[in-house]
Short mmCIF file of C-alpha atoms in Angstrom, two decimals:
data_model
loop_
_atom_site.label_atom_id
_atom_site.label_comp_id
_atom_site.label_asym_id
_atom_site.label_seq_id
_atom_site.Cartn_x
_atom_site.Cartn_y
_atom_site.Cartn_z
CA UNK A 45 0.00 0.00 0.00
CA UNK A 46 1.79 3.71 -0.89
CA UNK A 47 1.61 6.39 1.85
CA UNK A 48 -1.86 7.32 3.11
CA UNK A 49 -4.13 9.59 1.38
CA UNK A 50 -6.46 12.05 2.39
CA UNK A 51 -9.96 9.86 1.26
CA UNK A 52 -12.23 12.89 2.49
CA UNK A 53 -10.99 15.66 -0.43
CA UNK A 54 -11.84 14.46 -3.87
CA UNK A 55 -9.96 13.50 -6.77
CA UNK A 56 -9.74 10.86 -9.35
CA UNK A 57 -10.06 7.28 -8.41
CA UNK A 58 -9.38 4.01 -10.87
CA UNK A 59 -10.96 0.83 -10.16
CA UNK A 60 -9.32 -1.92 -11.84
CA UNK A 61 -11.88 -4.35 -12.06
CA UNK A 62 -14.76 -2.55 -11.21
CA UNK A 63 -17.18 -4.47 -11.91
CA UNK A 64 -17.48 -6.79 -8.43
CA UNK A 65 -19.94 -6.30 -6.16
CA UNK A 66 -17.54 -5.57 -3.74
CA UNK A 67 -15.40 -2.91 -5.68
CA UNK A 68 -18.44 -1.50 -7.50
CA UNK A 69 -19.78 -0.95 -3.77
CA UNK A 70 -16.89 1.14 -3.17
CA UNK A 71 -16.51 2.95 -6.32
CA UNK A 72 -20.56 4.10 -5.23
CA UNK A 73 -18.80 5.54 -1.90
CA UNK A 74 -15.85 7.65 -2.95
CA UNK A 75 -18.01 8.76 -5.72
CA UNK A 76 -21.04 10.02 -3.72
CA UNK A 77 -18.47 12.43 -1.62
CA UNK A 78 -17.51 14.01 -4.93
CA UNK A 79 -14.74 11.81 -6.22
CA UNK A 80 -14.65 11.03 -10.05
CA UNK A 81 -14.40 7.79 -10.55
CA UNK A 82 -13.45 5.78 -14.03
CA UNK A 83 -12.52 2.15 -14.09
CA UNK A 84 -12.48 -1.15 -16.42
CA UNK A 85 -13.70 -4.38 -16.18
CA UNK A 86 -14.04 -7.06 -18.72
CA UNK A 87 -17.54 -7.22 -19.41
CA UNK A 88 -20.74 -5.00 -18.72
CA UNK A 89 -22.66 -5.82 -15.62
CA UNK A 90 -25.85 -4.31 -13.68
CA UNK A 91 -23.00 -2.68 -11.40
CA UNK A 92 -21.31 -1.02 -13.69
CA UNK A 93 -24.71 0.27 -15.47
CA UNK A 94 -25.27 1.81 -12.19
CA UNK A 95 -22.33 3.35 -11.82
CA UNK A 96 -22.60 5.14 -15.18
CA UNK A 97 -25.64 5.89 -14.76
CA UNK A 98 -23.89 7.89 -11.13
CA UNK A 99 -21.33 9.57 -13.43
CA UNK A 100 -18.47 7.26 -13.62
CA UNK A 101 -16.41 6.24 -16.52
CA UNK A 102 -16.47 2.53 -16.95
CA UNK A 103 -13.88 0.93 -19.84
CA UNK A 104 -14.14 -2.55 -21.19
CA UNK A 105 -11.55 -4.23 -21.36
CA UNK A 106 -8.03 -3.29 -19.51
CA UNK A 107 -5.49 -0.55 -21.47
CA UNK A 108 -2.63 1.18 -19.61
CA UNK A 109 -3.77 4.27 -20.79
CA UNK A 110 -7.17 3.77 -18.71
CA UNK A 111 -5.71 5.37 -15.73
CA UNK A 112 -3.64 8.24 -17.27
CA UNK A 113 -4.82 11.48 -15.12
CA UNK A 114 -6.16 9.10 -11.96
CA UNK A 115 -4.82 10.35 -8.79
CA UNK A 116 -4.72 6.36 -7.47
CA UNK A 117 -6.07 3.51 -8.24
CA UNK A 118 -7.42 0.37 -6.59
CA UNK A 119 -7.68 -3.49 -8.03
CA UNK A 120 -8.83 -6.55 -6.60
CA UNK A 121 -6.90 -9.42 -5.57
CA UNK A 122 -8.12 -11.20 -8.36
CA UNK A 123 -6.16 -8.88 -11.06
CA UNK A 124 -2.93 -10.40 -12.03
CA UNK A 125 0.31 -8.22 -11.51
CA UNK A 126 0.57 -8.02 -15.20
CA UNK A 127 -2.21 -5.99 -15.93
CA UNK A 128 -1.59 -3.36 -18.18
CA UNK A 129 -3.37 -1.17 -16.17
CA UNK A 130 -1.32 -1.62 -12.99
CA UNK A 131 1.62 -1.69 -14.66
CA UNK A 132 1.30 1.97 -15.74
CA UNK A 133 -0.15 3.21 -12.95
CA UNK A 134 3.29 2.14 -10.79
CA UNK A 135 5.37 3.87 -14.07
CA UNK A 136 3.45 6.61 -13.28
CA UNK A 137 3.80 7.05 -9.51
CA UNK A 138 0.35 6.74 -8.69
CA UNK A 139 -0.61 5.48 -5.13
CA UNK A 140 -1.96 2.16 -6.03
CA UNK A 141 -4.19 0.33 -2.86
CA UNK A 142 -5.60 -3.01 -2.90
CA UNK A 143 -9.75 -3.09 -2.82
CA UNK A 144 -9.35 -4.38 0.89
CA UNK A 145 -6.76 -1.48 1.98
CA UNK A 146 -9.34 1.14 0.55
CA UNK A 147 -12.28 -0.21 2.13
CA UNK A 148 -9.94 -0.53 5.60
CA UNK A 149 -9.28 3.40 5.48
CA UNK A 150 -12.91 4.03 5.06
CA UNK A 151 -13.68 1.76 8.16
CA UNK A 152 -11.05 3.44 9.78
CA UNK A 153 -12.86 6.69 9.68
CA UNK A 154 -15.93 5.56 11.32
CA UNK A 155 -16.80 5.91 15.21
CA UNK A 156 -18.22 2.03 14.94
CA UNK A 157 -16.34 0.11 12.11
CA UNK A 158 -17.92 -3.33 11.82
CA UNK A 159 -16.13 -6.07 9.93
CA UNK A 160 -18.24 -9.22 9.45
CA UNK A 161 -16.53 -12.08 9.11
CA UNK A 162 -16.82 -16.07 8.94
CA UNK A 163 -16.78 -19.20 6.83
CA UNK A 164 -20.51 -18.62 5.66
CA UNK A 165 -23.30 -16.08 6.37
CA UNK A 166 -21.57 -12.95 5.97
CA UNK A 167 -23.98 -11.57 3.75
CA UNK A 168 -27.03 -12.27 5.12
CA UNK A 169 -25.81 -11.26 8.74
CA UNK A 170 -24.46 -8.21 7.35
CA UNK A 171 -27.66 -6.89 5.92
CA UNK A 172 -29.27 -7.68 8.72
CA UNK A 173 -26.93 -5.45 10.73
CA UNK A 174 -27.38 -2.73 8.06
CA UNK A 175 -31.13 -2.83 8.27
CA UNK A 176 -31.49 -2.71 12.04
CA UNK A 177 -28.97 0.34 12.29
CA UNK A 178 -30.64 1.69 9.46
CA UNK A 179 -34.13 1.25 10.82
CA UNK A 180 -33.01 2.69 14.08
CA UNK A 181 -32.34 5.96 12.55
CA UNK A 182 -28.27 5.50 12.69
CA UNK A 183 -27.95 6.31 9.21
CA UNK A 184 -25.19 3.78 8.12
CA UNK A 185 -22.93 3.29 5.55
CA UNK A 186 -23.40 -0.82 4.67
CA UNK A 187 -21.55 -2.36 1.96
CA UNK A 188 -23.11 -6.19 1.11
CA UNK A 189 -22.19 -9.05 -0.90
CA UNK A 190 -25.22 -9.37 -2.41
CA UNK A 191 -28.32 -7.36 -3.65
CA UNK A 192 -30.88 -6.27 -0.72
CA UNK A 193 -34.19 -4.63 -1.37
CA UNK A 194 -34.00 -2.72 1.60
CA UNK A 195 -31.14 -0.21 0.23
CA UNK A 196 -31.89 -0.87 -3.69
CA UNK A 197 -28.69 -2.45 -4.01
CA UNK A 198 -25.39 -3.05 -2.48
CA UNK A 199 -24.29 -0.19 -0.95
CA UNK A 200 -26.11 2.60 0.78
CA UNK A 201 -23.45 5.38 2.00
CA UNK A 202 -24.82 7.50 4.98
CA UNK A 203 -23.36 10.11 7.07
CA UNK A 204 -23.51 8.23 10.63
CA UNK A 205 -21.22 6.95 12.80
CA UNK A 206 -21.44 3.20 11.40
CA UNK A 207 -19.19 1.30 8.80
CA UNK A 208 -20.77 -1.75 8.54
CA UNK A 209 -19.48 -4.49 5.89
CA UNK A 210 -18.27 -7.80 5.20
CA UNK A 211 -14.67 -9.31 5.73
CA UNK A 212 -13.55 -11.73 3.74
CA UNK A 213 -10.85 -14.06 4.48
CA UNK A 214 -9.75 -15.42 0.99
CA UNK A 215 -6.41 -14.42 0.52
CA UNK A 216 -5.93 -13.00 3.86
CA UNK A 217 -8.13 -10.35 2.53
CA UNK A 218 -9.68 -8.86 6.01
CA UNK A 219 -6.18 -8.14 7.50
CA UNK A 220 -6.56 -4.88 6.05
CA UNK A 221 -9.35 -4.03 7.93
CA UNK A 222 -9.62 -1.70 10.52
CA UNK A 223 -12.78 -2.59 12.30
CA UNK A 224 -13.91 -1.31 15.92
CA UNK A 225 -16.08 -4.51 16.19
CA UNK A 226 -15.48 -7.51 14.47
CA UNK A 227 -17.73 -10.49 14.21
CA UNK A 228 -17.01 -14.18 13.51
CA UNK A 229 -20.08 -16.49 12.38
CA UNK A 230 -18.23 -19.67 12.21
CA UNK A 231 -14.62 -20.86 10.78
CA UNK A 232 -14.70 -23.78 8.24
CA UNK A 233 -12.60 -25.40 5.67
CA UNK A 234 -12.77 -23.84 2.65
CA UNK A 235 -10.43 -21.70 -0.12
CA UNK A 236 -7.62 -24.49 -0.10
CA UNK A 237 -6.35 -23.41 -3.12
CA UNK A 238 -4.66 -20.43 -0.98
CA UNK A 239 -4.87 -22.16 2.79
CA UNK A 240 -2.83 -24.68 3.51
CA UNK A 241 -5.80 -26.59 5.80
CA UNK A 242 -7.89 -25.96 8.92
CA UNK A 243 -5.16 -24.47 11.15
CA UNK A 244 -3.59 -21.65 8.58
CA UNK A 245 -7.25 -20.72 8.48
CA UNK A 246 -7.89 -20.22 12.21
CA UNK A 247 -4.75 -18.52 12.52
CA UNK A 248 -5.70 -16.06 9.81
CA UNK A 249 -8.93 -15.45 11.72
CA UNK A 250 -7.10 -15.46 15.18
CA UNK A 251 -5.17 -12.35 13.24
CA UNK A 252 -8.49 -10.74 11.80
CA UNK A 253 -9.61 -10.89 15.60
CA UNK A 254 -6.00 -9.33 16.91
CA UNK A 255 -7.15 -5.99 14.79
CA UNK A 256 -9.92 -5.02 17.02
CA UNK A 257 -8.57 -3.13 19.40
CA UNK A 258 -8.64 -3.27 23.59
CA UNK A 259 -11.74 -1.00 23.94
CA UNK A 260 -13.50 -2.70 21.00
CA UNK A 261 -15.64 -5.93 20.51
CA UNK A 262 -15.72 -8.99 19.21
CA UNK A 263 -18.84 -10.52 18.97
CA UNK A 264 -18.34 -14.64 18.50
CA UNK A 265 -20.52 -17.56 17.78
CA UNK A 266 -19.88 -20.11 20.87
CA UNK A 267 -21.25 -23.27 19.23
CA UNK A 268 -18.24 -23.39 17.09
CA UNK A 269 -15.56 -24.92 18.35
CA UNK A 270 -13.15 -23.60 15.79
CA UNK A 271 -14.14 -20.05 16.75
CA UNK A 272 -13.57 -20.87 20.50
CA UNK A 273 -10.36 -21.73 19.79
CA UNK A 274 -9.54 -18.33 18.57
CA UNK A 275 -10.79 -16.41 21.52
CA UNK A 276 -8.39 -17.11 24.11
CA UNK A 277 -6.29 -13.82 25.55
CA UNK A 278 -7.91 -11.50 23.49
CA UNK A 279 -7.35 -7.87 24.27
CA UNK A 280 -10.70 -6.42 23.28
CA UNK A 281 -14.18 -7.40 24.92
CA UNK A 282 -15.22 -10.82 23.93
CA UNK A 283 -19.27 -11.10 23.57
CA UNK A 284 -20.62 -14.90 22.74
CA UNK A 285 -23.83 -15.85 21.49
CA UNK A 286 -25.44 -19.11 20.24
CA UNK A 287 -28.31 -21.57 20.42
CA UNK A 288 -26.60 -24.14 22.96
CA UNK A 289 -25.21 -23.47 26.68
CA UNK A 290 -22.48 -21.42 28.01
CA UNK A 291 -22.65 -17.99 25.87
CA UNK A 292 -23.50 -15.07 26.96
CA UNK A 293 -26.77 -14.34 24.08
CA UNK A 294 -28.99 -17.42 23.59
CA UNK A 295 -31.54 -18.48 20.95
CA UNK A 296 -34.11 -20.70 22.89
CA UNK A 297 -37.41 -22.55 22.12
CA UNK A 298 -37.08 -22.17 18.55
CA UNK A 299 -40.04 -22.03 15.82
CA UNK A 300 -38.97 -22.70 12.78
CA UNK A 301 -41.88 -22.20 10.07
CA UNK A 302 -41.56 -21.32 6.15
CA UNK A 303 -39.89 -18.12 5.37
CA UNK A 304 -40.08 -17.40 9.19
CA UNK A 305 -38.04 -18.51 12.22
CA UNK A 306 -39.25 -17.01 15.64
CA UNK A 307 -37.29 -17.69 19.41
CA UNK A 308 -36.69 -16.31 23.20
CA UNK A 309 -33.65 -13.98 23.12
CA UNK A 310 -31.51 -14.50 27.00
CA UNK A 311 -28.85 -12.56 27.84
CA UNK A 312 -26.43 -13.71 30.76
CA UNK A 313 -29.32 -16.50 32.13
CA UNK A 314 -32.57 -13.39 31.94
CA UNK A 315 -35.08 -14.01 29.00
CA UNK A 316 -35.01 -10.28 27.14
CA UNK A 317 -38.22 -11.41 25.37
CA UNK A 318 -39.18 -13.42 22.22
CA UNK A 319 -38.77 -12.09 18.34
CA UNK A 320 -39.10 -13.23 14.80
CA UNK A 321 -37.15 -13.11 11.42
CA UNK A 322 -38.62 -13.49 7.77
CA UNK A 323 -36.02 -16.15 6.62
CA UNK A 324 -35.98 -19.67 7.79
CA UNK A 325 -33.72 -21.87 9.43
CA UNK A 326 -31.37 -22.02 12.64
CA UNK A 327 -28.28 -20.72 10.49
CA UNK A 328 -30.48 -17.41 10.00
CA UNK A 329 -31.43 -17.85 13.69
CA UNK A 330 -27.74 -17.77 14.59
CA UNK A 331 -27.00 -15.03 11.94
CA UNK A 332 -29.76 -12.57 13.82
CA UNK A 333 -28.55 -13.13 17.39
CA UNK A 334 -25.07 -12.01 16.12
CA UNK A 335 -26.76 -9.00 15.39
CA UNK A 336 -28.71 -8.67 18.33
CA UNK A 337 -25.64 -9.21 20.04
CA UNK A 338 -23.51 -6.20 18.15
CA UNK A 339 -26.94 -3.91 18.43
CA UNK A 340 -26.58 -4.81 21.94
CA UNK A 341 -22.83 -3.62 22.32
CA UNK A 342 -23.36 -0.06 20.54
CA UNK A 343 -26.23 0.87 22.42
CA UNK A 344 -29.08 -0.03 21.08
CA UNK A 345 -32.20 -0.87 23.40
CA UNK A 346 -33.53 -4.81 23.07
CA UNK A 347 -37.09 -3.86 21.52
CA UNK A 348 -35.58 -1.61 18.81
CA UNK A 349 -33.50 -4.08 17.72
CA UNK A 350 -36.14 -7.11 17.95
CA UNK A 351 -38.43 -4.77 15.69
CA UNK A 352 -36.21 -3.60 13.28
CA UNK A 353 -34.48 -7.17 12.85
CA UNK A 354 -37.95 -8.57 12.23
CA UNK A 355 -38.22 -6.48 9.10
CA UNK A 356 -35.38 -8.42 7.41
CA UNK A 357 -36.67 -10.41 4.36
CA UNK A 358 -33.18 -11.54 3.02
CA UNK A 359 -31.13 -10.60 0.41
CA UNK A 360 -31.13 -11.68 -3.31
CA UNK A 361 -29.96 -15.72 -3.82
CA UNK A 362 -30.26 -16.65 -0.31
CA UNK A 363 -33.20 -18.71 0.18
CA UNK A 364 -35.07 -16.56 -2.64
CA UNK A 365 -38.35 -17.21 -3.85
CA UNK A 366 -38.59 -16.97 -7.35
CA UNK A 367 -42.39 -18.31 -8.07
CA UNK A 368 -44.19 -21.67 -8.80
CA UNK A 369 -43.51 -23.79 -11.41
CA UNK A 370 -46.75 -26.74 -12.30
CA UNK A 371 -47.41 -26.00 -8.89
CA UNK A 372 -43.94 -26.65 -7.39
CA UNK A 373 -42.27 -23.35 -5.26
CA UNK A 374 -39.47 -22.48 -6.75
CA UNK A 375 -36.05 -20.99 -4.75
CA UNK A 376 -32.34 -19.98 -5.64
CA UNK A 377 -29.79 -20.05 -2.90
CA UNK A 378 -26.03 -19.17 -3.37
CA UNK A 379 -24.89 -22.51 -0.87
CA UNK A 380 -21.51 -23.53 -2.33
CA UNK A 381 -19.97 -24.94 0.54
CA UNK A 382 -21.06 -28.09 2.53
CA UNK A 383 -21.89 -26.57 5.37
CA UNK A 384 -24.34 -23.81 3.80
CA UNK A 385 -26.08 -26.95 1.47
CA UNK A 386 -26.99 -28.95 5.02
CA UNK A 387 -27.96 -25.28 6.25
CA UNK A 388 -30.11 -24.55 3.56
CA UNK A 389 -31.82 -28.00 3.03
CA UNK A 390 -32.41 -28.23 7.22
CA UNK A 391 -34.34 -25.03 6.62
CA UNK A 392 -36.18 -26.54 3.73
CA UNK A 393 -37.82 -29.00 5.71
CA UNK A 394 -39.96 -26.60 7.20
CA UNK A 395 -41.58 -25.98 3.90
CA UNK A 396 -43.25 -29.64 4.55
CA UNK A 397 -42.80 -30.08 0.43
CA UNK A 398 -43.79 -33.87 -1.12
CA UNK A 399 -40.57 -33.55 -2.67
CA UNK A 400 -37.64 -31.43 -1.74
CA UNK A 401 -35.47 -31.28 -5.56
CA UNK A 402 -31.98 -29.15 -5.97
CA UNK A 403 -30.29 -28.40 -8.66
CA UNK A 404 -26.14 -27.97 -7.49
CA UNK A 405 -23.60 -26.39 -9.51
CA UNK A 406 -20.20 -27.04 -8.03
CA UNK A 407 -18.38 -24.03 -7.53
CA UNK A 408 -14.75 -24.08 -8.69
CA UNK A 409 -12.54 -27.68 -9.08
CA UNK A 410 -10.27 -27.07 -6.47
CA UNK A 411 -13.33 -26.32 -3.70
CA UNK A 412 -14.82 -29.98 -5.10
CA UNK A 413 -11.74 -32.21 -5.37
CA UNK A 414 -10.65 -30.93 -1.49
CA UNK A 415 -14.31 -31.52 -0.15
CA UNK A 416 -15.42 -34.30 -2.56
CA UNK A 417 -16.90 -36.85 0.33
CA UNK A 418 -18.33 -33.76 1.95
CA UNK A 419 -20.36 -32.41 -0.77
CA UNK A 420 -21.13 -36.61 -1.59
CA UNK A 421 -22.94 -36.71 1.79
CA UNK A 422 -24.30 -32.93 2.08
CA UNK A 423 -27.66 -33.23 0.77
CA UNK A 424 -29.54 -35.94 2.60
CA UNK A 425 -32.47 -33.85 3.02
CA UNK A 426 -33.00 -33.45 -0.98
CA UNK A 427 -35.30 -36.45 -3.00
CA UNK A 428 -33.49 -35.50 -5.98
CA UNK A 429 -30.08 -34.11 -6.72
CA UNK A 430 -29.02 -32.66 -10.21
CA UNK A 431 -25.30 -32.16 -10.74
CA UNK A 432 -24.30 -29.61 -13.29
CA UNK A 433 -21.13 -28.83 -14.59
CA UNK A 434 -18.81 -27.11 -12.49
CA UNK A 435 -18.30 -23.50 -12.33
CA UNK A 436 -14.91 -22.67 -12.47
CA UNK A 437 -14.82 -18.85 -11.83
CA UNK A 438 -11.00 -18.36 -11.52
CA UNK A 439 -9.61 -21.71 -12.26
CA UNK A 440 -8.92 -23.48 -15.50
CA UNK A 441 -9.78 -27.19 -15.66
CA UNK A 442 -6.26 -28.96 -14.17
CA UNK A 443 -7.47 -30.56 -11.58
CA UNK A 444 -8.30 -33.73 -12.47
CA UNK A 445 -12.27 -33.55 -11.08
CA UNK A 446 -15.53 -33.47 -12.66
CA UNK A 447 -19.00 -33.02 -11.53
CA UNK A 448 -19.41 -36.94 -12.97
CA UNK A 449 -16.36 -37.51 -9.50
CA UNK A 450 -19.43 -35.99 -7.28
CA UNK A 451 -22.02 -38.03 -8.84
CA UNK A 452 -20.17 -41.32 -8.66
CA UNK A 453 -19.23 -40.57 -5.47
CA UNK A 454 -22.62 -39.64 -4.22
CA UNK A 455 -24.51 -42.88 -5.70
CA UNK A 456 -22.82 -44.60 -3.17
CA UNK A 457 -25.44 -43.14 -0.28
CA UNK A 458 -27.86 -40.96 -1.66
CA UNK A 459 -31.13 -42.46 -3.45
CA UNK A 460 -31.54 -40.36 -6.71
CA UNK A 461 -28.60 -38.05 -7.99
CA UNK A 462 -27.79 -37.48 -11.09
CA UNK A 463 -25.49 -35.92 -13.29
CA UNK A 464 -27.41 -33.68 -15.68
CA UNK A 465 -23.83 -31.63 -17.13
CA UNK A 466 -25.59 -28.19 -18.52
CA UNK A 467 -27.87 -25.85 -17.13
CA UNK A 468 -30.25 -26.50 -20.13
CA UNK A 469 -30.34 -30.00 -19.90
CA UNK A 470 -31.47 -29.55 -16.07
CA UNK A 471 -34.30 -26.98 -17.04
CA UNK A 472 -35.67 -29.63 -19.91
CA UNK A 473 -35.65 -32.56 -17.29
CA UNK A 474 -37.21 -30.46 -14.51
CA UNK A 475 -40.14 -29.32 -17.29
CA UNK A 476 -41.43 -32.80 -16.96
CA UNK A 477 -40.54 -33.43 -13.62
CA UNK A 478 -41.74 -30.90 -11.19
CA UNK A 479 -44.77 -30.90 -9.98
CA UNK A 480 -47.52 -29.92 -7.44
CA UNK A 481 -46.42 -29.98 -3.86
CA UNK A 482 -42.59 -30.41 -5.08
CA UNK A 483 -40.01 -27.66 -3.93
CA UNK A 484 -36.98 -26.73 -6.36
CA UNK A 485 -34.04 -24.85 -4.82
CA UNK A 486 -31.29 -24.16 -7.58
CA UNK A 487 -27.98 -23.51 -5.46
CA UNK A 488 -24.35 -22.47 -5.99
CA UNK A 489 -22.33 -19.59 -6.79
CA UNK A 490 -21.55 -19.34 -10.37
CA UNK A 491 -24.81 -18.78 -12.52
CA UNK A 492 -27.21 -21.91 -11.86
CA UNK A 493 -29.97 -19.73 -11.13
CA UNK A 494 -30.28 -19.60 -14.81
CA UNK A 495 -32.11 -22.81 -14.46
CA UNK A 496 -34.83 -21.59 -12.50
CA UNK A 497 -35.19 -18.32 -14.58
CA UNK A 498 -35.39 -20.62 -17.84
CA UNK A 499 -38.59 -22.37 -16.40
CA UNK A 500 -40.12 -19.40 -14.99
CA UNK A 501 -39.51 -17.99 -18.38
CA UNK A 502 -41.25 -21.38 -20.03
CA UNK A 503 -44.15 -21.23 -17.64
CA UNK A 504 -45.20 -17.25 -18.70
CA UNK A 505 -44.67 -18.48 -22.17
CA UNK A 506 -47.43 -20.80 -21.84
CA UNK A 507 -49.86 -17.87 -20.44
#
């Protein structure tokens, strides 16, 4: 990172790769307080419609010349050190900062920083967060990984005392972060193409947690034991929550019903009173105490934050009802991991469907060949499994896996999976397949939703 600037006096910024949610989030930010923002991406995207639409300059495609004039420019950790772009911007002297380092100055200036962070859920708890300070009048800026209604988007900037956004740990990402609370859902394998296994990831989060400082907070889920493990001799105020024994929030006597999950909220042994969310499932349940917990440590009375939390509906592609198809309910959910597939299905159940049917795109090779046997035995709660090709986002296709691995490997336990290979061919079985009383979730990262949106598009077609 080059010598600090001066983010509140405006000047010209470069995004390198501006069209992530994350960086376009940011771009939205510095160019709200008057900055002029330009920056290139490879292809066109809603984000970067938006952004023009705001005033910026978006290229497509990467040129060195795209950032002659900028006053610094940012990139993402995804942009290879060859890039013409950042090539010219260090002939030229310009300060050049790493997405993460940019969005740790901004947290920086904040009273209340918050850096969300954890194997899964970062997104949902973080818009949750953003909507209860927002609802409580705190005026926050909130940057998401994902699309929420609430804020038309993924990024609404304010002019409060609140920072709130997600931390990511891929590629030691969140050590830039400056945060004055920091939050840890859960720590799970994942991202071995950079970590080495389980314990290089809890000592990156040990680090993430080492940022907050002595008079901050780190608010920690209990029921994992690989977060406990983290917690020990930690300088700042340690505040646990969960749904089992021995934290200091609880989630108790649970009611788990479709689309809404409702529970007793005790703090240190004294029930605080009862409250309900608009998403299913005991992940989400977990996801809002962590909130409750963090509204708890910044001020905010018990029955503002049980009212405003209960006006969370959930952000785009998690547990997202898209419609009916011959009578079946149709959802997307962006599970890629495990963990979030056993999360997601659980929550399923309480849908009481005849038949509970996903459609799972693998998300990148090296993510399937390292948790191969977990993915085979991950969705015991689904009738019917359809395995699409994998997505491979970053990676080329070295690694000696296929989707037909999963499947092979999966027909060993589970009654009815199948290997389908393209999105199409999973939308033309499902046309004759799906039925009354059935429930379709379509989950993964990369673009499976497109399978859903194919019969949706089929079934007004026959209007």
């Amino acid at each position: 990172m080059s010598s600090k600037l001066d983010w509140k006096t405006p000047k010209h910024i470069h995004f390198v790769g501006i069209g992530g949610i994350s960086m376009s989030a940011l771009a939205t930010i510095l160019q709200q307080r008057g900055w002029r923002v330009s920056g290139s991406d490879l292809k066109q995207s809603s984000f970067t419609d938006r952004l023009v639409d705001q005033g910026a300059i978006i290229y497509l495609g990467h040129k060195a010349e795209h950032v002659n004039g900028a006053d610094v420019v940012v990139y993402t950790s995804a942009v290879r050190p060859d890039n013409p772009e950042l090539i010219r911007a260090h002939e030229l002297g310009i300060p050049v900062y790493v997405r993460a380092e940019l969005l740790g100055e901004l947290m920086a200036e904040a009273e209340f920083g918050i850096a969300i962070a954890g194997s899964h859920g970062k997104t949902t708890t973080t818009a949750m967060i953003g909507l209860m300070l927002e609802r409580a009048n705190q005026d926050p800026t909130v940057l998401v990984g994902g699309e929420l209604d609430a804020i038309k988007g993924n990024v609404k900037v304010g002019n409060g005392r609140f920072l709130v956004a997600e931390a990511c740990e891929y590629f030691d990402s969140f050590l830039s972060l400056q945060p004055f609370v920091g939050v840890v859902l859960n720590i799970d394998v994942d991202h071995l193409d950079y970590f080495r296994d389980l314990e290089h990831i809890k000592e990156t989060f040990r680090r993430f947690a080492l940022l907050v400082p002595d008079n901050g907070y780190l608010i920690a889920c209990g029921d994992d034991q690989n977060v406990r493990d983290i917690l020990p001799d930690l300088p700042c105020s340690v505040i646990t929550y969960g749904l089992k024994d021995n934290v200091e929030w609880q989630a108790a006597d649970l009611d788990l019903s479709p689309g809404k999950s409702t529970f007793s909220v005790i703090h240190n042994g004294q029930l605080l009173g009862r409250m309900s969310i608009k998403v299913p499932g005991k992940h989400n349940v977990s996801n809002a105490l962590a909130a409750v917990a963090l509204g708890n440590a910044v001020g905010l009375p018990f029955s503002i934050i049980a009212s405003t939390l209960g006006q969370y509906e959930g952000t785009h592609r998690r547990f997202d009802y898209l419609g009916t198809y011959h009578g079946a309910l149709v959802y997307d959910d962006y599970a890629h991991h495990p963990s979030e597939i056993r999360a997601t299905l659980d929550a399923a159940k309480s849908y009481g469907a005849k038949r509970t049917i996903c459609v799972f795109q693998p998300h990148t090779y090296t993510r399937t060949k390292a948790l191969l046997n977990d993915f085979a035995n991950a969705f015991s709660e689904a009738d019917i499994v359809l395995l699409t090709d994998i997505y491979a986002a970053r990676e080329k296709d070295t690694y000696g896996i296929s989707t037909r691995d999963l499947a092979k490997e999966m027909s060993k336990t589970h009654p009815d999976a199948r290997y389908v290979g393209s999105l199409e061919d999973a939308a033309n079985l499902l046309s004759g397949e799906l039925g009354k009383g059935d429930l379709l979730i379509t989950m993964g990262a990369g673009d499976v939703h497109h399978v859903a949106e194919m019969l949706l598009a089929n079934n007004r077609q026959a209007l």
